[in-house]
mmCIF file of C-alpha atoms in Angstrom:
data_model
loop_
_atom_site.group_PDB
_atom_site.id
_atom_site.type_symbol
_atom_site.label_atom_id
_atom_site.label_comp_id
_atom_site.label_asym_id
_atom_site.label_seq_id
_atom_site.Cartn_x
_atom_site.Cartn_y
_atom_site.Cartn_z
ATOM 1 C CA MET A 1054 119.794 139.602 49.739
ATOM 2 C CA ARG A 1055 119.925 140.510 53.423
ATOM 3 C CA LYS A 1056 116.627 141.051 55.232
ATOM 4 C CA PHE A 1057 115.987 144.262 57.149
ATOM 5 C CA GLY A 1058 112.874 143.463 59.172
ATOM 6 C CA ALA A 1059 114.267 144.750 62.475
ATOM 7 C CA ILE A 1060 116.425 147.576 61.192
ATOM 8 C CA LEU A 1061 115.537 150.194 63.777
ATOM 9 C CA LEU A 1062 113.686 148.547 66.603
ATOM 10 C CA SER A 1063 116.124 145.846 67.626
ATOM 11 C CA ALA A 1064 116.613 144.906 71.271
ATOM 12 C CA ALA A 1065 119.508 147.356 71.441
ATOM 13 C CA MET A 1066 117.475 150.316 70.206
ATOM 14 C CA VAL A 1067 114.866 152.450 71.903
ATOM 15 C CA MET A 1068 112.032 154.225 70.098
ATOM 16 C CA SER A 1069 110.947 157.614 71.402
ATOM 17 C CA LEU A 1070 107.285 158.437 70.920
ATOM 18 C CA VAL A 1071 106.025 161.968 71.405
ATOM 19 C CA ALA A 1072 102.782 163.777 70.757
ATOM 20 C CA CYS A 1073 103.126 166.104 67.790
ATOM 21 C CA GLY A 1074 100.959 169.161 67.308
ATOM 22 C CA GLY A 1075 99.211 169.939 64.066
ATOM 23 C CA SER A 1076 101.312 173.044 63.522
ATOM 24 C CA GLY A 1077 104.253 171.020 62.326
ATOM 25 C CA LYS A 1078 106.341 172.215 65.294
ATOM 26 C CA THR A 1079 107.592 169.307 67.350
ATOM 27 C CA GLU A 1080 109.254 169.084 70.705
ATOM 28 C CA THR A 1081 111.942 166.471 70.680
ATOM 29 C CA THR A 1082 112.682 164.442 73.810
ATOM 30 C CA ALA A 1083 116.023 163.375 75.281
ATOM 31 C CA ALA A 1084 117.181 160.034 73.909
ATOM 32 C CA ALA A 1085 116.609 157.168 76.273
ATOM 33 C CA GLY A 1086 119.654 155.934 78.151
ATOM 34 C CA ALA A 1087 121.205 152.699 76.972
ATOM 35 C CA ALA A 1088 124.225 150.633 77.861
ATOM 36 C CA GLU A 1089 127.317 151.844 76.054
ATOM 37 C CA GLU A 1090 128.110 148.510 74.517
ATOM 38 C CA THR A 1091 124.602 147.968 73.155
ATOM 39 C CA THR A 1092 124.508 151.529 71.857
ATOM 40 C CA ALA A 1093 127.693 150.913 69.880
ATOM 41 C CA GLU A 1094 126.247 147.680 68.488
ATOM 42 C CA ALA A 1095 122.989 149.430 67.530
ATOM 43 C CA THR A 1096 124.801 152.287 65.871
ATOM 44 C CA GLU A 1097 127.065 149.985 63.893
ATOM 45 C CA ALA A 1098 124.144 147.845 62.809
ATOM 46 C CA ALA A 1099 122.036 150.821 61.766
ATOM 47 C CA GLU A 1100 124.847 152.422 59.808
ATOM 48 C CA GLU A 1101 125.638 149.134 58.088
ATOM 49 C CA THR A 1102 121.970 148.666 57.312
ATOM 50 C CA GLU A 1103 121.560 152.138 55.774
ATOM 51 C CA ALA A 1104 124.682 151.619 53.663
ATOM 52 C CA GLU A 1105 123.395 148.255 52.503
ATOM 53 C CA ILE A 1106 119.980 149.729 51.718
ATOM 54 C CA ALA A 1107 121.591 152.336 49.490
ATOM 55 C CA LYS A 1108 123.868 149.811 47.836
ATOM 56 C CA SER A 1109 121.090 147.254 47.305
ATOM 57 C CA ALA A 1110 118.589 149.869 46.135
ATOM 58 C CA ASP A 1111 121.007 150.987 43.444
ATOM 59 C CA ASP A 1112 120.406 147.631 41.787
ATOM 60 C CA ILE A 1113 116.629 148.054 41.865
ATOM 61 C CA PRO A 1114 115.136 150.140 39.042
ATOM 62 C CA ASP A 1115 113.274 153.285 39.978
ATOM 63 C CA THR A 1116 110.359 152.287 37.759
ATOM 64 C CA MET A 1117 108.680 148.974 37.088
ATOM 65 C CA THR A 1118 105.608 147.745 35.220
ATOM 66 C CA SER A 1119 103.169 145.635 37.201
ATOM 67 C CA GLU A 1120 101.168 142.959 35.453
ATOM 68 C CA ASP A 1121 97.778 144.385 36.427
ATOM 69 C CA GLY A 1122 98.718 148.053 36.207
ATOM 70 C CA THR A 1123 98.437 148.680 39.950
ATOM 71 C CA TYR A 1124 101.206 149.515 42.401
ATOM 72 C CA GLU A 1125 101.042 148.397 46.032
ATOM 73 C CA LEU A 1126 103.754 150.635 47.486
ATOM 74 C CA ALA A 1127 104.006 154.282 46.511
ATOM 75 C CA PHE A 1128 106.370 157.135 47.213
ATOM 76 C CA VAL A 1129 105.438 160.814 46.849
ATOM 77 C CA THR A 1130 108.540 162.946 46.536
ATOM 78 C CA ASP A 1131 109.394 166.144 48.326
ATOM 79 C CA VAL A 1132 110.452 169.151 46.244
ATOM 80 C CA GLY A 1133 113.622 168.644 44.248
ATOM 81 C CA GLN A 1134 114.683 165.690 42.197
ATOM 82 C CA LEU A 1135 114.002 162.056 42.953
ATOM 83 C CA LYS A 1136 117.707 161.288 42.520
ATOM 84 C CA ASP A 1137 118.868 164.082 44.797
ATOM 85 C CA LYS A 1138 121.521 161.861 46.457
ATOM 86 C CA SER A 1139 119.924 162.853 49.728
ATOM 87 C CA PHE A 1140 116.426 163.039 51.246
ATOM 88 C CA ASN A 1141 114.195 161.907 48.364
ATOM 89 C CA GLN A 1142 116.570 159.281 47.058
ATOM 90 C CA GLY A 1143 117.375 157.928 50.503
ATOM 91 C CA THR A 1144 113.719 157.575 51.449
ATOM 92 C CA TYR A 1145 112.799 155.937 48.145
ATOM 93 C CA ASP A 1146 115.650 153.475 48.610
ATOM 94 C CA GLY A 1147 113.840 152.100 51.672
ATOM 95 C CA VAL A 1148 110.566 151.850 49.739
ATOM 96 C CA LYS A 1149 112.171 150.066 46.794
ATOM 97 C CA LEU A 1150 114.071 147.646 48.943
ATOM 98 C CA TYR A 1151 111.008 146.584 50.956
ATOM 99 C CA ALA A 1152 109.051 146.115 47.725
ATOM 100 C CA ASP A 1153 111.841 144.107 46.132
ATOM 101 C CA GLU A 1154 112.364 141.836 49.126
ATOM 102 C CA HIS A 1155 108.660 141.124 49.479
ATOM 103 C CA GLY A 1156 107.720 140.825 45.806
ATOM 104 C CA LEU A 1157 105.524 143.942 45.796
ATOM 105 C CA SER A 1158 104.906 146.392 42.975
ATOM 106 C CA TYR A 1159 106.030 149.989 43.573
ATOM 107 C CA LYS A 1160 105.935 153.406 41.958
ATOM 108 C CA TYR A 1161 107.037 156.947 42.721
ATOM 109 C CA TYR A 1162 104.964 160.044 42.098
ATOM 110 C CA GLN A 1163 106.320 163.570 41.733
ATOM 111 C CA PRO A 1164 103.844 166.406 42.319
ATOM 112 C CA ALA A 1165 103.363 168.606 39.274
ATOM 113 C CA ASN A 1166 105.097 171.962 38.891
ATOM 114 C CA GLY A 1167 108.349 170.972 40.552
ATOM 115 C CA SER A 1168 109.586 173.506 43.092
ATOM 116 C CA GLU A 1169 106.382 175.493 42.565
ATOM 117 C CA ALA A 1170 104.123 172.564 43.511
ATOM 118 C CA THR A 1171 100.964 173.485 45.397
ATOM 119 C CA ASP A 1172 98.988 171.557 47.982
ATOM 120 C CA ASP A 1173 96.621 170.578 45.167
ATOM 121 C CA ASP A 1174 99.558 169.189 43.159
ATOM 122 C CA ARG A 1175 100.674 167.123 46.139
ATOM 123 C CA TYR A 1176 97.149 165.886 46.788
ATOM 124 C CA ASP A 1177 96.808 164.880 43.128
ATOM 125 C CA ALA A 1178 99.983 162.787 43.444
ATOM 126 C CA MET A 1179 98.644 161.065 46.561
ATOM 127 C CA LYS A 1180 95.276 160.548 44.908
ATOM 128 C CA ALA A 1181 96.961 158.976 41.879
ATOM 129 C CA ALA A 1182 98.905 156.647 44.179
ATOM 130 C CA ALA A 1183 95.814 155.627 46.186
ATOM 131 C CA GLU A 1184 93.647 155.097 43.107
ATOM 132 C CA GLY A 1185 96.547 153.303 41.440
ATOM 133 C CA GLY A 1186 96.304 150.499 44.003
ATOM 134 C CA ALA A 1187 98.638 151.647 46.777
ATOM 135 C CA LYS A 1188 98.210 150.082 50.185
ATOM 136 C CA VAL A 1189 101.007 152.170 51.686
ATOM 137 C CA VAL A 1190 102.040 155.651 50.512
ATOM 138 C CA VAL A 1191 105.250 157.146 51.848
ATOM 139 C CA CYS A 1192 105.236 160.946 51.674
ATOM 140 C CA ALA A 1193 108.516 162.815 52.115
ATOM 141 C CA GLY A 1194 108.804 166.277 53.591
ATOM 142 C CA PHE A 1195 106.884 168.647 55.825
ATOM 143 C CA MET A 1196 105.294 170.406 52.852
ATOM 144 C CA GLN A 1197 103.058 167.351 52.360
ATOM 145 C CA GLY A 1198 101.023 168.045 55.503
ATOM 146 C CA THR A 1199 97.957 169.849 54.157
ATOM 147 C CA ALA A 1200 97.559 167.558 51.157
ATOM 148 C CA LEU A 1201 98.199 164.459 53.249
ATOM 149 C CA ASP A 1202 95.551 165.429 55.779
ATOM 150 C CA LYS A 1203 92.986 165.539 52.978
ATOM 151 C CA ALA A 1204 94.221 162.418 51.198
ATOM 152 C CA ALA A 1205 94.201 160.360 54.402
ATOM 153 C CA ALA A 1206 90.598 161.380 55.030
ATOM 154 C CA ASP A 1207 89.546 160.610 51.442
ATOM 155 C CA TYR A 1208 91.335 157.227 51.369
ATOM 156 C CA PRO A 1209 90.900 155.734 54.862
ATOM 157 C CA ASP A 1210 91.879 152.240 53.686
ATOM 158 C CA VAL A 1211 95.331 153.417 52.582
ATOM 159 C CA ASN A 1212 98.149 153.749 55.125
ATOM 160 C CA PHE A 1213 100.293 156.876 54.797
ATOM 161 C CA VAL A 1214 103.799 157.387 56.178
ATOM 162 C CA PHE A 1215 104.676 161.048 56.818
ATOM 163 C CA ILE A 1216 108.475 161.449 56.883
ATOM 164 C CA ASP A 1217 109.610 164.693 58.568
ATOM 165 C CA GLY A 1218 106.009 165.345 59.458
ATOM 166 C CA TRP A 1219 103.780 165.598 62.505
ATOM 167 C CA SER A 1220 100.801 163.748 63.846
ATOM 168 C CA LEU A 1221 97.631 164.275 61.874
ATOM 169 C CA ASP A 1222 95.754 162.288 64.512
ATOM 170 C CA LYS A 1223 94.485 159.799 61.935
ATOM 171 C CA ASP A 1224 94.640 156.041 62.332
ATOM 172 C CA ASN A 1225 95.963 155.638 58.791
ATOM 173 C CA VAL A 1226 98.855 158.120 59.170
ATOM 174 C CA ALA A 1227 102.198 157.385 60.826
ATOM 175 C CA ALA A 1228 104.434 160.404 61.364
ATOM 176 C CA ILE A 1229 108.212 160.069 61.720
ATOM 177 C CA ILE A 1230 110.612 162.818 62.759
ATOM 178 C CA PHE A 1231 114.291 162.831 63.665
ATOM 179 C CA HIS A 1232 116.668 164.473 66.103
ATOM 180 C CA GLU A 1233 118.497 166.344 63.334
ATOM 181 C CA GLU A 1234 120.066 168.625 65.928
ATOM 182 C CA GLN A 1235 122.100 165.611 67.059
ATOM 183 C CA CYS A 1236 123.736 164.785 63.735
ATOM 184 C CA GLY A 1237 124.173 168.502 63.031
ATOM 185 C CA TYR A 1238 125.976 168.785 66.366
ATOM 186 C CA PHE A 1239 128.197 165.810 65.582
ATOM 187 C CA ALA A 1240 129.129 167.337 62.213
ATOM 188 C CA GLY A 1241 129.903 170.808 63.601
ATOM 189 C CA TYR A 1242 131.961 169.388 66.431
ATOM 190 C CA ALA A 1243 133.908 167.094 64.103
ATOM 191 C CA ALA A 1244 134.663 169.906 61.627
ATOM 192 C CA VAL A 1245 136.211 172.110 64.303
ATOM 193 C CA LYS A 1246 138.100 169.212 65.893
ATOM 194 C CA GLU A 1247 139.492 168.397 62.468
ATOM 195 C CA GLY A 1248 140.943 171.898 62.391
ATOM 196 C CA PHE A 1249 138.475 173.993 60.403
ATOM 197 C CA THR A 1250 137.787 177.429 61.867
ATOM 198 C CA GLN A 1251 136.032 179.080 58.912
ATOM 199 C CA LEU A 1252 132.680 177.328 58.501
ATOM 200 C CA GLY A 1253 129.527 177.840 56.487
ATOM 201 C CA PHE A 1254 125.956 176.580 56.613
ATOM 202 C CA MET A 1255 123.589 176.715 53.628
ATOM 203 C CA GLY A 1256 120.131 175.384 54.421
ATOM 204 C CA GLY A 1257 117.050 174.423 52.452
ATOM 205 C CA GLY A 1258 113.453 175.352 53.031
ATOM 206 C CA GLY A 1259 114.096 179.050 53.341
ATOM 207 C CA GLY A 1260 114.371 178.793 57.116
ATOM 208 C CA THR A 1261 110.827 177.441 57.512
ATOM 209 C CA ASN A 1262 111.705 173.727 57.466
ATOM 210 C CA ASP A 1263 111.945 172.491 61.056
ATOM 211 C CA ALA A 1264 114.230 169.594 60.137
ATOM 212 C CA CYS A 1265 116.754 171.877 58.379
ATOM 213 C CA CYS A 1266 116.512 174.383 61.222
ATOM 214 C CA ARG A 1267 117.372 171.650 63.718
ATOM 215 C CA TYR A 1268 120.284 170.546 61.536
ATOM 216 C CA GLY A 1269 121.638 174.090 61.392
ATOM 217 C CA TYR A 1270 121.206 174.894 65.084
ATOM 218 C CA GLY A 1271 122.846 171.624 66.060
ATOM 219 C CA PHE A 1272 125.729 172.363 63.691
ATOM 220 C CA VAL A 1273 126.416 175.707 65.351
ATOM 221 C CA GLN A 1274 126.151 174.189 68.856
ATOM 222 C CA GLY A 1275 128.600 171.427 67.976
ATOM 223 C CA ALA A 1276 131.095 173.872 66.470
ATOM 224 C CA ASN A 1277 130.769 176.115 69.523
ATOM 225 C CA ALA A 1278 131.373 173.202 71.924
ATOM 226 C CA ALA A 1279 134.504 172.045 70.085
ATOM 227 C CA ALA A 1280 135.845 175.602 69.788
ATOM 228 C CA LYS A 1281 135.320 176.144 73.520
ATOM 229 C CA GLU A 1282 137.269 172.983 74.344
ATOM 230 C CA MET A 1283 140.085 174.075 72.062
ATOM 231 C CA ASP A 1284 140.026 177.709 73.233
ATOM 232 C CA GLU A 1285 139.378 178.781 69.632
ATOM 233 C CA THR A 1286 137.030 181.237 67.978
ATOM 234 C CA VAL A 1287 135.247 179.981 64.881
ATOM 235 C CA GLU A 1288 133.777 182.140 62.129
ATOM 236 C CA MET A 1289 130.561 180.876 60.534
ATOM 237 C CA LYS A 1290 128.446 182.232 57.689
ATOM 238 C CA TYR A 1291 124.840 180.988 57.935
ATOM 239 C CA SER A 1292 122.226 181.375 55.224
ATOM 240 C CA TRP A 1293 118.873 180.164 53.892
ATOM 241 C CA GLN A 1294 119.218 182.062 50.610
ATOM 242 C CA TYR A 1295 118.642 180.145 47.372
ATOM 243 C CA GLY A 1296 117.515 177.081 49.317
ATOM 244 C CA ALA A 1297 113.726 177.419 49.381
ATOM 245 C CA SER A 1298 113.282 174.770 46.675
ATOM 246 C CA PHE A 1299 116.182 172.531 47.832
ATOM 247 C CA SER A 1300 117.458 172.717 44.272
ATOM 248 C CA ALA A 1301 120.844 173.304 42.652
ATOM 249 C CA SER A 1302 121.127 176.716 41.000
ATOM 250 C CA PRO A 1303 123.720 179.009 39.460
ATOM 251 C CA GLU A 1304 122.938 181.602 42.109
ATOM 252 C CA LEU A 1305 123.604 179.155 44.943
ATOM 253 C CA GLN A 1306 126.859 178.000 43.362
ATOM 254 C CA ALA A 1307 128.017 181.597 42.888
ATOM 255 C CA MET A 1308 127.227 182.391 46.521
ATOM 256 C CA ALA A 1309 129.078 179.328 47.761
ATOM 257 C CA ALA A 1310 132.044 180.154 45.529
ATOM 258 C CA GLY A 1311 132.114 183.638 47.010
ATOM 259 C CA TRP A 1312 132.238 182.208 50.520
ATOM 260 C CA TYR A 1313 135.113 179.889 49.645
ATOM 261 C CA GLU A 1314 137.017 182.697 47.919
ATOM 262 C CA ALA A 1315 136.588 184.839 51.050
ATOM 263 C CA GLY A 1316 138.116 182.160 53.288
ATOM 264 C CA THR A 1317 135.340 179.712 54.219
ATOM 265 C CA GLU A 1318 136.899 176.271 54.423
ATOM 266 C CA VAL A 1319 133.914 173.940 54.685
ATOM 267 C CA ILE A 1320 130.166 174.376 54.103
ATOM 268 C CA PHE A 1321 127.409 172.195 55.526
ATOM 269 C CA ALA A 1322 125.159 171.635 52.454
ATOM 270 C CA CYS A 1323 121.809 171.047 54.114
ATOM 271 C CA GLY A 1324 119.164 170.662 51.446
ATOM 272 C CA GLY A 1325 118.831 167.912 48.872
ATOM 273 C CA SER A 1326 120.113 168.872 45.434
ATOM 274 C CA MET A 1327 121.667 172.059 46.848
ATOM 275 C CA PHE A 1328 124.611 169.740 47.441
ATOM 276 C CA ASP A 1329 125.456 169.727 43.718
ATOM 277 C CA SER A 1330 125.958 173.496 43.556
ATOM 278 C CA ILE A 1331 127.914 173.685 46.798
ATOM 279 C CA ALA A 1332 130.137 170.701 45.934
ATOM 280 C CA ALA A 1333 130.859 172.231 42.517
ATOM 281 C CA ALA A 1334 131.881 175.498 44.183
ATOM 282 C CA ALA A 1335 134.032 173.607 46.691
ATOM 283 C CA SER A 1336 135.777 171.643 43.957
ATOM 284 C CA ALA A 1337 136.591 174.793 42.019
ATOM 285 C CA ASN A 1338 137.944 176.605 45.082
ATOM 286 C CA ASP A 1339 139.788 173.878 47.037
ATOM 287 C CA GLY A 1340 137.016 173.875 49.644
ATOM 288 C CA TYR A 1341 135.210 171.140 51.526
ATOM 289 C CA VAL A 1342 131.615 170.062 52.085
ATOM 290 C CA ILE A 1343 129.587 168.330 54.770
ATOM 291 C CA GLY A 1344 126.751 166.249 53.331
ATOM 292 C CA VAL A 1345 123.287 165.673 54.724
ATOM 293 C CA ASP A 1346 120.712 162.919 55.260
ATOM 294 C CA SER A 1347 122.796 160.175 53.590
ATOM 295 C CA ASP A 1348 126.503 159.468 53.258
ATOM 296 C CA GLN A 1349 127.445 161.717 50.341
ATOM 297 C CA SER A 1350 131.167 160.964 50.360
ATOM 298 C CA GLY A 1351 130.813 158.961 47.167
ATOM 299 C CA GLU A 1352 129.390 161.951 45.324
ATOM 300 C CA SER A 1353 132.402 164.267 45.666
ATOM 301 C CA ASP A 1354 135.922 164.067 47.015
ATOM 302 C CA THR A 1355 135.251 167.403 48.736
ATOM 303 C CA VAL A 1356 133.048 165.704 51.374
ATOM 304 C CA ILE A 1357 134.694 165.350 54.796
ATOM 305 C CA THR A 1358 131.654 163.778 56.510
ATOM 306 C CA SER A 1359 127.833 163.762 56.379
ATOM 307 C CA ALA A 1360 125.154 164.464 58.961
ATOM 308 C CA LEU A 1361 123.116 161.282 58.717
ATOM 309 C CA LYS A 1362 119.541 160.481 59.505
ATOM 310 C CA GLN A 1363 118.388 157.045 58.457
ATOM 311 C CA VAL A 1364 115.436 157.935 56.215
ATOM 312 C CA GLY A 1365 115.759 154.721 54.210
ATOM 313 C CA ASN A 1366 115.675 152.657 57.386
ATOM 314 C CA ALA A 1367 112.682 154.612 58.660
ATOM 315 C CA ALA A 1368 110.666 154.171 55.474
ATOM 316 C CA TYR A 1369 111.417 150.447 55.347
ATOM 317 C CA TRP A 1370 110.571 149.993 59.004
ATOM 318 C CA ALA A 1371 107.275 151.960 58.808
ATOM 319 C CA ILE A 1372 106.136 149.974 55.777
ATOM 320 C CA SER A 1373 106.880 146.740 57.606
ATOM 321 C CA LYS A 1374 104.590 147.867 60.439
ATOM 322 C CA ALA A 1375 101.763 148.149 57.907
ATOM 323 C CA TYR A 1376 102.234 144.468 56.987
ATOM 324 C CA ASP A 1377 103.074 142.800 60.295
ATOM 325 C CA GLY A 1378 99.981 143.866 62.204
ATOM 326 C CA THR A 1379 101.648 146.511 64.382
ATOM 327 C CA TRP A 1380 100.699 149.647 62.424
ATOM 328 C CA ASP A 1381 98.653 150.987 65.331
ATOM 329 C CA GLU A 1382 101.846 151.304 67.382
ATOM 330 C CA ILE A 1383 103.076 154.200 65.229
ATOM 331 C CA SER A 1384 99.904 155.785 63.837
ATOM 332 C CA GLY A 1385 97.281 158.134 65.198
ATOM 333 C CA GLU A 1386 98.354 160.588 67.883
ATOM 334 C CA ALA A 1387 101.864 159.193 68.255
ATOM 335 C CA CYS A 1388 104.852 160.603 66.421
ATOM 336 C CA SER A 1389 107.915 158.387 66.087
ATOM 337 C CA ASN A 1390 110.905 160.518 67.079
ATOM 338 C CA LEU A 1391 114.174 158.838 66.105
ATOM 339 C CA GLY A 1392 117.627 159.797 67.269
ATOM 340 C CA ALA A 1393 121.005 158.529 68.367
ATOM 341 C CA ALA A 1394 119.552 156.017 70.821
ATOM 342 C CA ASP A 1395 117.734 154.391 67.901
ATOM 343 C CA GLY A 1396 120.802 154.375 65.683
ATOM 344 C CA ALA A 1397 118.968 156.858 63.483
ATOM 345 C CA THR A 1398 121.261 159.896 63.638
ATOM 346 C CA GLY A 1399 125.030 160.228 63.484
ATOM 347 C CA LEU A 1400 128.077 160.372 61.220
ATOM 348 C CA PRO A 1401 129.229 157.639 58.810
ATOM 349 C CA THR A 1402 132.280 155.808 60.143
ATOM 350 C CA ALA A 1403 132.730 153.327 57.280
ATOM 351 C CA THR A 1404 133.920 156.146 55.005
ATOM 352 C CA TRP A 1405 135.739 158.185 57.675
ATOM 353 C CA SER A 1406 138.396 160.451 56.152
ATOM 354 C CA MET A 1407 139.183 162.931 58.927
ATOM 355 C CA GLU A 1408 142.699 162.758 60.297
ATOM 356 C CA ASN A 1409 142.686 164.924 63.428
ATOM 357 C CA TYR A 1410 139.402 163.703 64.845
ATOM 358 C CA SER A 1411 139.097 159.946 65.226
ATOM 359 C CA VAL A 1412 136.268 157.457 64.992
ATOM 360 C CA GLU A 1413 136.981 156.467 68.589
ATOM 361 C CA GLU A 1414 136.550 160.059 69.775
ATOM 362 C CA TYR A 1415 133.327 160.344 67.829
ATOM 363 C CA GLU A 1416 131.957 157.107 69.289
ATOM 364 C CA GLU A 1417 132.702 158.331 72.809
ATOM 365 C CA GLN A 1418 130.794 161.529 72.077
ATOM 366 C CA PHE A 1419 127.949 159.586 70.482
ATOM 367 C CA ALA A 1420 127.609 157.430 73.610
ATOM 368 C CA ALA A 1421 127.584 160.569 75.762
ATOM 369 C CA VAL A 1422 124.693 161.988 73.729
ATOM 370 C CA VAL A 1423 122.748 158.746 74.065
ATOM 371 C CA ALA A 1424 123.392 158.660 77.820
ATOM 372 C CA GLY A 1425 122.212 162.248 78.183
ATOM 373 C CA ASP A 1426 125.613 163.482 79.344
ATOM 374 C CA ILE A 1427 125.698 165.913 76.409
ATOM 375 C CA GLU A 1428 122.511 167.896 76.013
ATOM 376 C CA ILE A 1429 121.748 169.458 72.634
ATOM 377 C CA ASP A 1430 119.166 172.205 72.584
ATOM 378 C CA THR A 1431 116.257 171.783 70.149
ATOM 379 C CA ASP A 1432 114.904 175.347 70.209
ATOM 380 C CA PHE A 1433 116.310 176.641 66.953
ATOM 381 C CA THR A 1434 114.809 180.090 67.517
ATOM 382 C CA LYS A 1435 117.891 180.604 69.713
ATOM 383 C CA CYS A 1436 120.163 180.328 66.671
ATOM 384 C CA THR A 1437 121.058 184.019 66.645
ATOM 385 C CA ASP A 1438 124.292 185.873 66.021
ATOM 386 C CA ASP A 1439 124.683 186.839 69.697
ATOM 387 C CA ASN A 1440 124.028 183.473 71.375
ATOM 388 C CA PHE A 1441 127.397 181.703 71.098
ATOM 389 C CA ASP A 1442 130.621 182.398 72.957
ATOM 390 C CA ASN A 1443 133.059 180.709 70.577
ATOM 391 C CA VAL A 1444 131.309 181.092 67.219
ATOM 392 C CA ASN A 1445 131.026 184.428 65.474
ATOM 393 C CA LEU A 1446 127.813 183.684 63.617
ATOM 394 C CA SER A 1447 127.026 185.825 60.575
ATOM 395 C CA ILE A 1448 123.424 185.243 59.480
ATOM 396 C CA ILE A 1449 123.130 186.199 55.824
#
């Protein structure tokens, strides 16, 4: 099996470190400039790595039984299902693969009460992981913050990885965030260049999840930029309804079906298992879907592309820092902020299916984002229905 020890921080990739406030609001920084040829190499390597992580992790069982009943690596899920084909599953793939390659025991923990989980439920899951022998606990999702702050204080000898989080200013916590606005931008731009002018965005977290908000705002910016170049006007429905729990639901599917029936051509499904409802509606109405977090093209033939962030890579890489003596580089006050320059955000090219917008065009745009020639705004409070010249945004 291939080794992934340098998956993100190779010589061709640059890590951005920023200070993150305790509010959970983060200010992303412009990706560091890099030579175009090394950027392409980094992007290709990262995409190949994430694909191989997913493929390899499929062969590793989700549960195992250790000989002594303890589990050295632990994963605490976000809301939604473990096998959500997106955020939870992608992150756990990185955990499983590191454990498998290094002969370590592993276990996942789902907070009680599902989508209604409380901070106490999340803390109990972290406590169970720490007292079950975990040396590293990977926690997925911004909702983990309050519980993680308490767990990290109660278990100072355990290292915690906070995916989509913020700095808790603790030596045993490493926070990792992403430039989701970048991959959202790439997806919105690609959709319009492909010829779609009736778009939709359905986001998870009820509009309070910074990562999903960045995805959505980037998506609108990308669509607006492409429409401006093509002298087109794009219609876009934009909603956080039925997405608070990131779960599939009959209500979400009915809403998506209504959009498709009214003329929407493609919907960006931005929220874990929400994808299942939106893809089902698309399939029944000859519509299309844009996936999120991982390459979801294998889940439905309605998928035209996916807005990727390499959560599996990030989990694997952060765990490796806990074992190679460099944990202090990513813990404490620092917040690892990963984007295009790190090969951590983008679109999947290995499964490219678009016909009017080419991989070569995308790679040119990707390089321009890395070089700073294309600036993508991060302030998602500006995502209003009167802020775009070439997108008629209908916030629902």
